[in-house]
Coordinates of C-alpha atoms and ligand atoms in Angstrom, one line a residue:
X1 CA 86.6 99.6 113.8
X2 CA 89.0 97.3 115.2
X3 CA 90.2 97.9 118.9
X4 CA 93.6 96.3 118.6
X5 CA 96.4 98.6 118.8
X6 CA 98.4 98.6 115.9
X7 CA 101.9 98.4 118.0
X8 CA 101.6 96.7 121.7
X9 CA 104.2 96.4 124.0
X10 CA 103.6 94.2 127.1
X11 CA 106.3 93.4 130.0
X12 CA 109.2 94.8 127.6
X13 CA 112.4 94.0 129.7
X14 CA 116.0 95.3 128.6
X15 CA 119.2 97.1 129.6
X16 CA 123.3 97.2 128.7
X17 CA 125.1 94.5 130.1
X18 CA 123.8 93.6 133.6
X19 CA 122.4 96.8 133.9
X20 CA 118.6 96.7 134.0
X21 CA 116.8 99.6 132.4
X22 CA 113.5 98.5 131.5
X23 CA 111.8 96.9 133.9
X24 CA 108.6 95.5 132.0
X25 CA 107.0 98.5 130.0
X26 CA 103.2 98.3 128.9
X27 CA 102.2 100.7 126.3
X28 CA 100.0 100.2 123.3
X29 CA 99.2 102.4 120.0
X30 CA 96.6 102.5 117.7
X31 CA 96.7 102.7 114.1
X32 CA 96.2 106.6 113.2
X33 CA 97.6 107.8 116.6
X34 CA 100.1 110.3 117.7
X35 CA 101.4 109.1 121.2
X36 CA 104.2 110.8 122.9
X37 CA 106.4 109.0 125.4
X38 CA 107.4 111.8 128.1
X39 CA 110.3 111.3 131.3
X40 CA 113.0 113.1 133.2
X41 CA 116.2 112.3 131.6
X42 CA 117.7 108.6 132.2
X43 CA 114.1 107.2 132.6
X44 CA 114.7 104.6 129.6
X45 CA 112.9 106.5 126.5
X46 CA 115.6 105.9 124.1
X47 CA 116.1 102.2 125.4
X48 CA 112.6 101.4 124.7
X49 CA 112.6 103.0 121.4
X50 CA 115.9 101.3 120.4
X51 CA 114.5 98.3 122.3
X52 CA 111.4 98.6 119.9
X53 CA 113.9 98.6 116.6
X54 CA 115.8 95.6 117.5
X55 CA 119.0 98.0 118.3
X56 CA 119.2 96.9 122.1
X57 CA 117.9 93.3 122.7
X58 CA 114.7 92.6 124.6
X59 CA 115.4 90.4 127.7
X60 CA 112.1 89.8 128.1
X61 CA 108.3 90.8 127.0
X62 CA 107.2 91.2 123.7
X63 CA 106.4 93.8 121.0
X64 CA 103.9 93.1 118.5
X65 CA 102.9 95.1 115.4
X66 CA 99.6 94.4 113.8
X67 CA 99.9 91.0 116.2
X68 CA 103.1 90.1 114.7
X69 CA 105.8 89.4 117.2
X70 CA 109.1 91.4 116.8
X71 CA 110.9 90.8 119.9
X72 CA 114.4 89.2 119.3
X73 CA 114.1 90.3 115.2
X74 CA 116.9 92.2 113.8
X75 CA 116.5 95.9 113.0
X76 CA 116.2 95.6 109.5
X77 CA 113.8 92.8 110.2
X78 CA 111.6 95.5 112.1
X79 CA 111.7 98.3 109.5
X80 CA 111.1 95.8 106.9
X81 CA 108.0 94.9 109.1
X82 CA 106.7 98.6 109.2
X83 CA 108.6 100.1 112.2
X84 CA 110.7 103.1 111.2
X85 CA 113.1 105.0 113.9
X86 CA 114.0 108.4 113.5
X87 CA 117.4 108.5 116.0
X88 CA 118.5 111.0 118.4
X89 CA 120.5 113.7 116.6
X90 CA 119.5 112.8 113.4
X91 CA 122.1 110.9 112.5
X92 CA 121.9 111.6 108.7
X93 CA 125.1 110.9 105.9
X94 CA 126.6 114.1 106.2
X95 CA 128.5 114.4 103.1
X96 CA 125.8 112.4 101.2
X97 CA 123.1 115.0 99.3
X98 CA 119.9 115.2 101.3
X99 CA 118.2 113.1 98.5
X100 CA 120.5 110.7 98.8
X101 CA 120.2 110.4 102.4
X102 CA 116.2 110.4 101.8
X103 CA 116.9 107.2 99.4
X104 CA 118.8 105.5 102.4
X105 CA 115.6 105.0 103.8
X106 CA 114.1 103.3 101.4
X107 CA 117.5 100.8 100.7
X108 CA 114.7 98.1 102.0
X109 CA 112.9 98.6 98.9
X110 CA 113.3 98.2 94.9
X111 CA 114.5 101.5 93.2
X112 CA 111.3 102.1 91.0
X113 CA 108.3 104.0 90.3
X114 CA 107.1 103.8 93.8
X115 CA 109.5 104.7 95.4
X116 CA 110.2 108.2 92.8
X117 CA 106.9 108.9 93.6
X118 CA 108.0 108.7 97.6
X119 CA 110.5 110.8 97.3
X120 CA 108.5 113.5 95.4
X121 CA 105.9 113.4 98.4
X122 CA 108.2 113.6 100.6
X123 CA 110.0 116.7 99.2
X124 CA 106.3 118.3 98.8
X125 CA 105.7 117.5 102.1
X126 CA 109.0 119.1 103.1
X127 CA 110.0 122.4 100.5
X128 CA 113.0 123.5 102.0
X129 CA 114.5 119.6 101.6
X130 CA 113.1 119.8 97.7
X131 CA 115.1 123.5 97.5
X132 CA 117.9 121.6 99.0
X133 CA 118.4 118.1 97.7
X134 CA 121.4 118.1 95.8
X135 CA 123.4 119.8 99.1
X136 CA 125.2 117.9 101.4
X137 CA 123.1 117.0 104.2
X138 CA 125.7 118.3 107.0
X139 CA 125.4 121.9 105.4
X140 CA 121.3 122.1 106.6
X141 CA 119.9 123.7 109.8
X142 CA 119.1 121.6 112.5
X143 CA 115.8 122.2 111.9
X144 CA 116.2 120.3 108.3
X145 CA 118.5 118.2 109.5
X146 CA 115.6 116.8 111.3
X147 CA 112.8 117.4 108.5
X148 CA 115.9 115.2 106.2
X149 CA 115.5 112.8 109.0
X150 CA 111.7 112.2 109.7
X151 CA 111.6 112.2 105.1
X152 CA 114.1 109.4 105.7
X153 CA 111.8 107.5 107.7
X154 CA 108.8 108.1 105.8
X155 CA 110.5 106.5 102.6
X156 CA 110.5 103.1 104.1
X157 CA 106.6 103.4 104.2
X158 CA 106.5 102.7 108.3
X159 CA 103.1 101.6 109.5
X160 CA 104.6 103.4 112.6
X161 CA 107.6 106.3 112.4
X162 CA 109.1 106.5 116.1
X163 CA 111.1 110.0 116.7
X164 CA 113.4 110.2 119.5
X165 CA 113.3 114.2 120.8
X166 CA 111.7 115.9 118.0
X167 CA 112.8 119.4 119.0
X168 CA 116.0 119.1 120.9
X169 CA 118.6 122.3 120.0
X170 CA 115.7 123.8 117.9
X171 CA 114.6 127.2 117.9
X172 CA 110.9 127.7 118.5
X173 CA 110.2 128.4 115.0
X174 CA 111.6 125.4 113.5
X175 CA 109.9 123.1 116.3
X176 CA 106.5 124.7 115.1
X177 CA 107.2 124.0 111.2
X178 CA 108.0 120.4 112.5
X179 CA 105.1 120.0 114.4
X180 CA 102.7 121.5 111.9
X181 CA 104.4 118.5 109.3
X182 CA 104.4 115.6 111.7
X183 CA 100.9 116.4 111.8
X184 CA 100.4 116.3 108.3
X185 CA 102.6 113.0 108.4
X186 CA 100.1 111.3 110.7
X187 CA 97.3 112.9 108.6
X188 CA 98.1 111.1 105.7
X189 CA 98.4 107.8 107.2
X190 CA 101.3 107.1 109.1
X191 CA 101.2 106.3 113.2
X192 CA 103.5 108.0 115.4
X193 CA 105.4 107.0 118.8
X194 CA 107.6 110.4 119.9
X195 CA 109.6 111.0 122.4
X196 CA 110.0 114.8 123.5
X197 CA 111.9 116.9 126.2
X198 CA 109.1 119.8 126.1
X199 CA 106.3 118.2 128.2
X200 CA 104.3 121.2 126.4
X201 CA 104.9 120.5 123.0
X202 CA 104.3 117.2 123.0
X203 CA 100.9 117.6 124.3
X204 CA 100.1 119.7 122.1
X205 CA 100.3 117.5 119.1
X206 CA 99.9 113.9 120.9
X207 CA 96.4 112.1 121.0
X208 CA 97.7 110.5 123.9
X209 CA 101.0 110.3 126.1
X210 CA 103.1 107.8 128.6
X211 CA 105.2 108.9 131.7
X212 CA 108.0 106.7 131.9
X213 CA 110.1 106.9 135.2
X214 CA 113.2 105.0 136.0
X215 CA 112.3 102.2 133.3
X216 CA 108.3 102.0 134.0
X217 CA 105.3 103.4 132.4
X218 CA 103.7 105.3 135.6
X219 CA 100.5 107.2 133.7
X220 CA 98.9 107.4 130.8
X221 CA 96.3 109.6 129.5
X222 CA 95.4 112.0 127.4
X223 CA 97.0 115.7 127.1
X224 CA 94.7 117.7 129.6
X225 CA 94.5 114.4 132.0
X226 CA 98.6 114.2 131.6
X227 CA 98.8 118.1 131.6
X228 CA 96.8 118.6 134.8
X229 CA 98.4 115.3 136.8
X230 CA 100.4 116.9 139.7
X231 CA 102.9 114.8 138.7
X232 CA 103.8 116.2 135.3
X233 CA 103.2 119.6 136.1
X234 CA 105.5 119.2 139.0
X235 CA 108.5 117.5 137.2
X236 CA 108.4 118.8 133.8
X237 CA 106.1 122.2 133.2
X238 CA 107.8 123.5 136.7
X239 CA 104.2 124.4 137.4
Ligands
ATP1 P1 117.6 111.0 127.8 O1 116.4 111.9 127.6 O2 118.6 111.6 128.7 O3 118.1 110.4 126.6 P2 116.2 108.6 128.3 O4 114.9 108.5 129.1 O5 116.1 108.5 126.8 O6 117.0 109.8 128.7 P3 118.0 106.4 128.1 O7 118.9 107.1 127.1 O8 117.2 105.3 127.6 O9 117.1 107.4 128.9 O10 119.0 105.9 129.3 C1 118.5 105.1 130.3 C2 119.6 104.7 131.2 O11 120.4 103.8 130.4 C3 120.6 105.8 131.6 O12 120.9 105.6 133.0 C4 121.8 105.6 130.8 O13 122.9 106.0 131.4 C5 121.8 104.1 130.5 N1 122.4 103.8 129.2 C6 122.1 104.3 128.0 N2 122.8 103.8 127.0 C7 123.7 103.0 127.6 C8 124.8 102.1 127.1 N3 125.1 102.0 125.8 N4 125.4 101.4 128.1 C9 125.1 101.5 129.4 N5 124.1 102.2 129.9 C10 123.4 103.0 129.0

């Protein structure tokens, strides 16, 4: 087995403006993975992910995926290369069915055979988004809305799906039924990069995790080394 991460990130640099944000981030995943990315609010998580897509430009450092360099590339260039990003709030088509807004994910790739028989995975994957397909995707829960999301990023076939705060506005239940899928996501193949607010959850389901504080990754570990560092427990279990 190979022990090259399948996404490294090495001195990643960015911000709005002449603001700063990121002040070179290290972090590395390997292929088959489920790493979380964990921080108080303002520490840069959704910078680096958008940072990762292309959305915000790098200023400096680079992000490779299976070696490939993607600093500087485009967002489409990026999900074309196998990075898929799963936005805060969902950000789905409201008034577009929920199969529809599934399809949008795939507008990368050739409407054919393939892709049919991603769509039917992904609505076996999901049920309540097969009962629902043909409704307009404002009209779900907000715990669909997010299964309607994550679908959409699993039709552009990601070598890596990156999910900014799985669970926020949730109720428990829903966060568990997500949890239980984005397991059976990574299961059948695809790497995941998450960022979540509950420290608890996302140790739960992560292989590994990264602190990041004010634009720095300060620890890294696995769950019970990141769930017993004083540090964690102190600033986000409240232990
Ligand atoms: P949260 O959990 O609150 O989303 P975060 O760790 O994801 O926090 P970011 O959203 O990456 O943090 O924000 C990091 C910093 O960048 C914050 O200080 C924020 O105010 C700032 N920031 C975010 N977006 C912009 C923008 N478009 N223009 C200027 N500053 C921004």
């Amino acid at each position: 087995p190979s022990a090259e991460p399948i996404l490294k990130v090495a001195g990643l640099e960015a911000g709005y403006g002449d603001i700063q944000i990121l002040w070179g981030v290290d972090l590395d995943v390997m292929a088959g993975e489920i790493v979380c990315l964990v921080g108080s609010n303002g520490a840069g998580k959704t910078t680096l992910l958008k940072t990762i897509s292309g959305l915000v430009p790098a200023t400096a450092g680079s992000v490779r995926l299976d070696g490939a360099e993607l600093a500087g590339a485009a967002p489409d260039a990026v999900l074309a290369a196998g990075i898929a990003h799963v936005p805060e709030g969902r950000r789905l088509f409201r008034t577009m069915s929920v199969r529809d807004n599934l399809l949008m994910g795939a507008y990368l790739r050739p409407h054919d055979a393939d892709l049919d028989a991603d769509l039917d995975r992904v609505m076996t994957m999901f049920p309540r988004l097969a009962e629902r397909a043909r409704q307009d995707a404002g009209t779900l829960s907000g715990g669909e809305q997010q299964m309607c999301a994550i679908g959409r990023g699993i039709m552009s076939r990601p070598k890596v799906l990156m999910i900014d705060e799985l669970s926020l506005g949730l109720a428990p239940r829903a966060v568990e039924l997500l949890s239980e899928t984005l397991v059976e996501v990574n299961r059948a193949g695809t790497t995941i990069l998450l960022i979540e607010q509950d420290v608890m959850t996302a140790l739960e389901i992560s292989d590994r995790g990264f602190v990041l504080d004010r634009g720095r990754v300060v620890m890294s570990g696995t769950p019970d080394v990141l769930a017993e560092a004083p540090e964690v427990r102190e600033a986000y279990i409240g232990a």
